[in-house]
Amino acid sequence: MATLLLENISTLVTVAAPPGRLRRSGSEMADIGVLRDVDVAVEGEAIDWIGPAGTGRFPDAERIDCRGRTVLPGFVDSHTHIVHAGDRAHEFAMRLRGATYQEIAAAGGGILSTMRSVRESSVDEIVERSRPLVESAFRHGSTTIEAKSGYGLDTENELKLLEAIARLGEAAAPTLIPTFLGAHDFPPEHRSDHEPYIAEIIDRMIPAVAGRGLAQFCDVFSDTGYYTVEESERIFRAARDHGLRLRVHADELSSFGGAEMAARIGALSADHLLMISDPGIEAMRDADVVATLLPGTAFFLNLPYAPARRMIERGMTVALATDCNPGSNMCENMQMTLALACMGMRMTVEEAITAATLNGAAALDIAETVGSIEVGKVADMAIFTTADYPGIVYHYGVNQVMAVIKRGRFHRW
Ligand code: NIG
Ligand code: FE
């Protein structure tokens, strides 16, 4: 009794997980499960059947004519700061005139500039500022989006930002997954003495966030000039004690031991990793920590890309995400992220697709229900204008998504 039948699919990329597993690591990432001339039936919110085209089954289902195009699982964008206030286009222009990201931050711009905008905004204003970005991400094929706080930097404003993420999650089409990132930077009132702010995170913010169910994850920006490894571990221990799962901004600006820490504390994912060391790669691989790479940020900040080839050759589980944020990558487009991964980090199209779907879901521990097109999973899919999947990267810089199916509902524009 299917409700929707997708027909005339030329290429169905399932990205099915290997039997008994919920991710693809190393050389397994090249295998994306390409099926030709199949139909897909959806019942309610779930994928019900995948089989040969034109069987005449499901006569009562609403028919979606895919017009000989490619269907992929919806993208899982597992690292964003997409919910925020204000804009920092002027800082971008300053960087193009020669200032570095760190110099701008030291002069009171950067994360603190967005913090001021968030503190001045109401929950409703943050929702209205962020809604177009979230809707645009959806129209570019993202059906699940992780969203971090980290621009409030005090208890009241961190809770306000998480409240805005929750409200937007109810109103917008894609699923939003909230992460608490109180340890994104130090607020101006605690810049010279970090201890009282770390105490506020541990004693007030984490209990409040966990108690109200406002986040599933805790993240820390662990890097030179931000949180030391020791400070990060203290925060993570408190978060874990309150039932939050862990993810880390690691080794973005310097080789800092962030990857090794992520392995030690049992993080689900460590992200950025532009400067990861070889021992860091091995420690993360052996502890099954997903390496979430954000090539848009390297591109936007003109930094060297993360060593994706070395990571895949050593057997890591690599995911791709946008990092969409007002400072280091103002881009919500996962198709562009794939193109940068292929051209900047020499990932193959197949590896990039796996990284942006199934492995993104693994990074959020939701691969049991989303991230691939398999019977029983949630019907989250994107239909692309290209007849075969390499065209998604080949014809880059434009939106090739012509429709999205989210929880079994068809969206076209
Ligand atoms: O992931 N690295 C830390 N945080 C963000 C940047 C946030 C901002 O500049 O607003 C990032 O790159
Ligand atoms: Fe980030």
XYZ file of C-alpha atoms and ligand atoms in Angstrom:
426
model
C 0.000 0.000 0.000
C 2.589 2.547 -1.066
C 1.704 6.224 -0.965
C 4.376 7.426 -3.444
C 6.023 5.674 -6.372
C 9.194 7.177 -7.855
C 9.461 6.041 -11.455
C 11.613 6.782 -14.511
C 14.749 6.897 -12.370
C 17.850 6.462 -14.543
C 20.302 6.105 -11.652
C 19.464 5.254 -8.053
C 22.436 5.703 -5.730
C 21.500 3.815 -2.564
C 24.716 4.249 -0.499
C 23.534 1.169 1.382
C 25.682 0.286 4.386
C 27.676 -2.976 4.353
C 25.751 -5.814 6.048
C 25.601 -5.386 9.787
C 27.296 -1.969 9.729
C 26.155 1.655 9.727
C 29.042 3.410 7.946
C 31.568 2.955 5.136
C 35.249 3.318 6.001
C 38.407 3.611 3.871
C 38.173 1.735 0.570
C 34.518 0.803 1.271
C 33.598 4.442 0.613
C 34.016 3.900 -3.150
C 31.087 1.464 -3.246
C 27.892 3.508 -3.448
C 25.375 0.914 -4.623
C 24.278 2.130 -8.058
C 21.015 0.651 -9.398
C 19.587 1.318 -12.880
C 15.982 1.106 -14.050
C 14.399 0.666 -10.674
C 11.356 2.206 -9.020
C 11.148 3.182 -5.353
C 7.934 2.953 -3.344
C 7.365 4.981 -0.199
C 4.743 4.293 2.400
C 4.048 7.072 4.868
C 7.442 8.307 6.023
C 9.455 5.206 5.092
C 10.971 3.498 2.056
C 8.788 0.474 1.395
C 10.118 -1.226 -1.740
C 12.908 -0.952 -4.324
C 12.480 -3.096 -7.424
C 12.480 -3.319 -11.212
C 10.905 -0.427 -13.105
C 7.462 -0.683 -14.603
C 6.002 -3.687 -12.750
C 2.615 -2.014 -12.493
C 2.623 -2.553 -8.722
C 1.193 0.047 -6.377
C -1.535 1.286 -8.746
C -2.990 3.574 -6.069
C 0.248 5.380 -5.210
C 0.876 8.964 -6.268
C 3.398 8.712 -9.118
C 6.519 10.877 -9.188
C 8.049 11.006 -12.659
C 11.822 11.373 -12.133
C 12.248 12.014 -15.905
C 15.344 9.851 -16.334
C 17.318 11.591 -13.612
C 19.462 10.602 -10.612
C 18.136 9.953 -7.109
C 20.380 10.076 -4.024
C 19.764 9.897 -0.290
C 19.196 13.419 1.048
C 22.446 14.988 2.228
C 23.191 14.834 5.959
C 25.036 18.073 6.752
C 26.541 17.026 10.081
C 28.360 20.265 11.052
C 26.844 23.747 10.769
C 26.457 27.037 12.610
C 23.563 27.859 10.284
C 21.368 29.336 13.042
C 22.783 32.745 13.977
C 22.154 36.481 13.735
C 23.849 39.368 11.950
C 26.247 39.146 9.037
C 29.991 39.560 8.632
C 30.383 40.439 4.968
C 32.579 43.392 5.961
C 35.028 41.004 7.708
C 35.140 38.906 4.580
C 36.088 42.018 2.622
C 38.772 42.786 5.250
C 40.238 39.317 4.815
C 40.448 39.887 1.077
C 42.409 43.069 1.823
C 44.932 40.975 3.782
C 43.700 40.515 7.390
C 43.697 36.950 8.751
C 40.760 35.211 10.493
C 42.731 35.357 13.772
C 43.597 39.066 13.391
C 39.939 39.928 12.843
C 38.978 37.885 15.918
C 41.662 39.615 18.029
C 40.230 43.004 17.025
C 36.808 42.068 18.457
C 35.318 40.702 15.229
C 34.852 37.044 14.375
C 32.760 34.872 16.673
C 32.346 37.810 19.121
C 30.772 39.938 16.416
C 28.082 37.297 15.851
C 27.777 36.939 19.633
C 26.824 40.626 19.878
C 24.201 40.198 17.158
C 22.749 37.130 18.900
C 22.649 38.842 22.293
C 20.754 41.768 20.730
C 18.201 39.494 18.996
C 15.088 37.753 20.259
C 14.416 34.063 19.598
C 11.955 35.112 16.872
C 14.504 37.384 15.210
C 17.117 34.605 15.169
C 14.557 32.216 13.676
C 13.616 34.708 10.960
C 17.270 35.477 10.140
C 18.156 31.767 9.889
C 15.056 30.367 8.192
C 16.049 31.371 4.614
C 19.448 29.708 5.043
C 17.869 26.478 6.300
C 15.309 26.506 3.491
C 18.052 27.142 0.946
C 20.080 24.204 2.338
C 16.975 22.040 1.889
C 16.507 23.174 -1.721
C 20.152 22.188 -2.284
C 19.397 18.650 -1.086
C 20.131 18.658 2.671
C 17.373 16.744 4.491
C 19.138 16.605 7.881
C 21.194 19.473 9.287
C 23.139 19.582 12.529
C 23.053 23.091 14.058
C 25.296 24.384 16.834
C 24.865 27.114 19.419
C 28.068 28.940 20.374
C 27.192 32.548 19.613
C 25.495 33.342 22.929
C 28.490 32.680 25.216
C 26.522 33.065 28.419
C 23.828 30.857 29.899
C 20.883 33.006 28.895
C 21.988 33.526 25.305
C 23.214 29.974 24.666
C 19.782 28.731 25.787
C 18.158 31.363 23.558
C 20.067 30.155 20.518
C 19.194 26.502 21.237
C 15.573 27.570 21.656
C 15.734 29.188 18.199
C 17.203 25.964 16.748
C 14.359 23.965 18.323
C 11.730 26.352 16.998
C 13.195 26.353 13.512
C 13.354 22.556 13.637
C 9.603 22.477 14.181
C 8.884 24.953 11.388
C 11.346 24.055 8.637
C 11.272 21.048 6.300
C 14.683 19.494 7.083
C 15.405 17.807 10.403
C 17.607 19.989 12.638
C 19.862 18.251 15.169
C 21.006 20.559 17.978
C 24.521 20.712 19.431
C 25.577 22.781 22.455
C 28.781 24.730 21.678
C 29.073 27.083 24.680
C 32.849 26.491 24.422
C 33.131 28.156 21.003
C 35.139 31.118 22.274
C 35.548 33.088 25.521
C 33.121 36.014 25.894
C 34.634 39.493 26.399
C 33.701 39.495 30.110
C 35.965 36.415 30.688
C 38.735 36.960 28.175
C 41.587 37.421 30.615
C 40.460 34.777 33.116
C 38.935 31.672 31.521
C 38.129 29.742 34.686
C 34.836 31.459 35.647
C 33.460 30.919 32.124
C 34.477 27.242 32.093
C 32.779 26.913 35.484
C 29.631 28.515 34.052
C 29.649 26.010 31.170
C 30.103 23.043 33.493
C 27.905 24.115 36.418
C 25.121 26.043 34.699
C 24.943 25.623 30.941
C 25.412 21.871 30.558
C 22.884 20.955 33.289
C 20.345 23.426 31.853
C 20.822 22.306 28.241
C 20.657 18.603 29.114
C 17.827 19.095 31.613
C 15.636 20.832 29.033
C 16.577 18.428 26.246
C 17.818 21.318 24.100
C 20.832 19.488 22.618
C 21.923 15.943 21.873
C 25.620 16.780 21.558
C 28.314 18.900 23.172
C 31.080 20.379 20.997
C 34.219 22.375 21.914
C 36.435 24.539 19.692
C 39.714 22.991 20.738
C 42.537 24.968 19.142
C 45.343 27.476 19.681
C 43.822 30.670 21.101
C 40.534 28.917 22.006
C 40.110 25.906 24.381
C 43.162 23.893 25.431
C 43.018 20.095 25.353
C 42.850 20.049 29.148
C 39.960 22.577 29.256
C 38.148 20.690 26.508
C 38.397 17.375 28.338
C 36.954 18.851 31.525
C 33.977 20.220 29.613
C 33.484 16.940 27.765
C 33.528 14.905 30.965
C 30.784 17.103 32.420
C 28.749 16.865 29.210
C 29.040 13.086 29.172
C 27.940 12.901 32.792
C 24.762 14.720 31.719
C 24.071 12.316 28.857
C 25.311 14.470 25.976
C 27.328 12.814 23.198
C 30.593 14.433 22.122
C 31.953 16.045 18.942
C 35.017 18.296 18.563
C 36.356 21.153 16.436
C 39.880 19.726 16.244
C 43.191 20.626 14.616
C 41.674 23.360 12.443
C 44.208 26.152 12.949
C 47.109 24.184 14.438
C 48.243 20.600 15.064
C 46.963 20.603 18.604
C 46.375 16.998 19.658
C 42.633 17.475 19.124
C 42.282 14.288 17.088
C 44.051 12.255 19.754
C 41.797 13.778 22.399
C 38.670 12.949 20.354
C 39.790 9.307 20.308
C 40.570 9.331 24.037
C 37.215 10.718 25.135
C 35.137 8.593 22.744
C 33.792 11.431 20.558
C 31.470 10.419 17.736
C 33.196 12.795 15.359
C 36.164 15.166 15.170
C 35.789 17.912 12.626
C 37.975 20.187 10.431
C 41.312 18.320 10.928
C 43.219 20.479 8.437
C 46.367 20.050 10.533
C 45.840 16.480 11.811
C 49.012 14.495 12.630
C 49.658 10.880 11.583
C 49.254 9.619 15.176
C 45.964 11.569 15.250
C 44.743 9.732 12.145
C 45.602 6.381 13.648
C 44.092 7.156 17.045
C 40.796 8.286 15.499
C 40.628 5.324 13.150
C 41.262 2.828 15.949
C 38.597 4.464 18.156
C 36.019 4.620 15.298
C 35.758 8.420 15.459
C 34.272 9.840 12.236
C 36.534 12.407 10.523
C 34.196 15.177 9.396
C 35.893 17.312 6.751
C 34.711 20.812 5.879
C 36.461 21.734 2.624
C 34.346 24.872 2.225
C 36.111 26.362 5.243
C 39.597 25.669 3.861
C 38.450 27.193 0.554
C 36.852 30.262 2.163
C 39.806 30.931 4.516
C 42.360 30.046 1.827
C 43.971 27.376 4.028
C 45.446 24.023 2.959
C 42.794 21.289 2.767
C 42.585 18.357 5.202
C 44.554 15.291 4.046
C 41.505 13.302 2.912
C 43.445 10.870 0.719
C 45.760 9.897 3.551
C 42.765 9.453 5.857
C 40.871 7.221 3.438
C 43.983 5.189 2.637
C 44.468 4.573 6.370
C 40.878 3.312 6.682
C 39.159 6.226 8.435
C 35.417 6.909 8.181
C 35.271 10.284 6.409
C 32.168 12.516 6.383
C 31.662 15.851 4.602
C 29.735 18.857 5.931
C 29.404 22.549 5.067
C 30.357 24.230 8.401
C 27.931 26.930 7.180
C 28.659 29.951 9.407
C 28.990 33.724 9.036
C 32.782 33.822 9.490
C 34.674 30.901 8.041
C 32.277 29.560 5.391
C 29.099 31.357 4.399
C 27.765 28.510 2.272
C 24.893 26.086 2.955
C 25.273 24.139 -0.307
C 26.339 20.496 0.069
C 26.740 20.090 -3.712
C 29.456 22.763 -3.625
C 31.008 20.946 -0.646
C 31.245 17.772 -2.736
C 32.864 19.682 -5.589
C 35.471 21.203 -3.232
C 36.126 17.777 -1.676
C 36.800 16.293 -5.095
C 38.812 19.151 -6.539
C 40.586 20.377 -3.383
C 41.103 17.114 -1.484
C 41.178 14.688 -4.457
C 38.283 12.607 -3.151
C 36.475 10.580 -5.819
C 32.848 11.367 -6.621
C 31.825 8.070 -5.019
C 33.765 8.762 -1.808
C 32.300 12.270 -1.610
C 28.736 10.951 -1.995
C 29.260 8.363 0.764
C 30.810 11.025 2.996
C 27.888 13.438 2.493
C 25.133 10.888 3.155
C 25.729 7.636 5.071
C 28.880 8.786 6.859
C 27.299 12.133 7.775
C 24.526 10.105 9.379
C 27.160 7.983 11.155
C 28.738 11.180 12.502
C 25.384 11.987 14.141
C 24.638 8.363 15.106
C 21.437 8.318 13.052
C 22.595 5.964 10.271
C 20.106 3.361 11.431
C 17.293 5.540 10.074
C 18.744 7.958 7.468
C 21.731 8.417 5.127
C 20.956 5.694 2.568
C 18.075 4.489 0.402
C 17.146 1.139 1.922
C 13.817 -0.480 2.677
C 12.674 0.472 6.162
C 14.673 3.692 6.351
C 13.118 7.149 6.437
C 12.223 8.353 2.923
C 14.684 11.277 2.677
C 15.851 11.602 -0.935
C 16.959 14.223 -3.463
C 16.257 14.119 -7.208
C 19.003 15.697 -9.362
C 18.698 17.075 -12.878
C 21.660 15.005 -14.094
C 21.133 11.556 -15.704
C 24.074 10.014 -13.856
C 25.689 10.749 -10.513
C 29.135 12.095 -11.608
C 27.262 15.035 -13.149
C 26.492 16.273 -9.621
C 30.161 17.233 -9.192
C 31.079 17.765 -12.851
C 28.531 20.552 -13.381
C 29.487 22.450 -10.230
C 28.508 25.796 -8.748
C 24.822 25.532 -9.645
C 21.890 23.880 -7.899
C 21.065 20.598 -9.604
C 18.422 19.458 -7.102
C 15.014 19.564 -8.750
C 12.973 18.021 -5.936
C 13.360 16.634 -2.429
C 11.418 13.937 -0.614
C 11.481 14.480 3.135
C 9.848 11.917 5.428
C 7.860 10.696 2.457
C 6.597 14.169 1.506
C 7.366 15.458 -1.980
C 8.726 19.014 -2.309
C 9.283 20.656 -5.686
C 9.923 24.331 -6.531
O 33.800 25.995 12.475
N 36.065 27.012 14.121
C 35.233 27.546 14.838
N 34.049 27.969 14.525
C 33.564 28.156 13.223
C 33.683 29.557 12.799
C 32.693 30.363 13.481
C 32.677 31.792 13.079
O 33.689 32.360 12.584
O 31.618 32.363 13.271
C 34.165 27.149 12.310
O 34.984 27.446 11.437
Fe 32.427 24.770 12.889
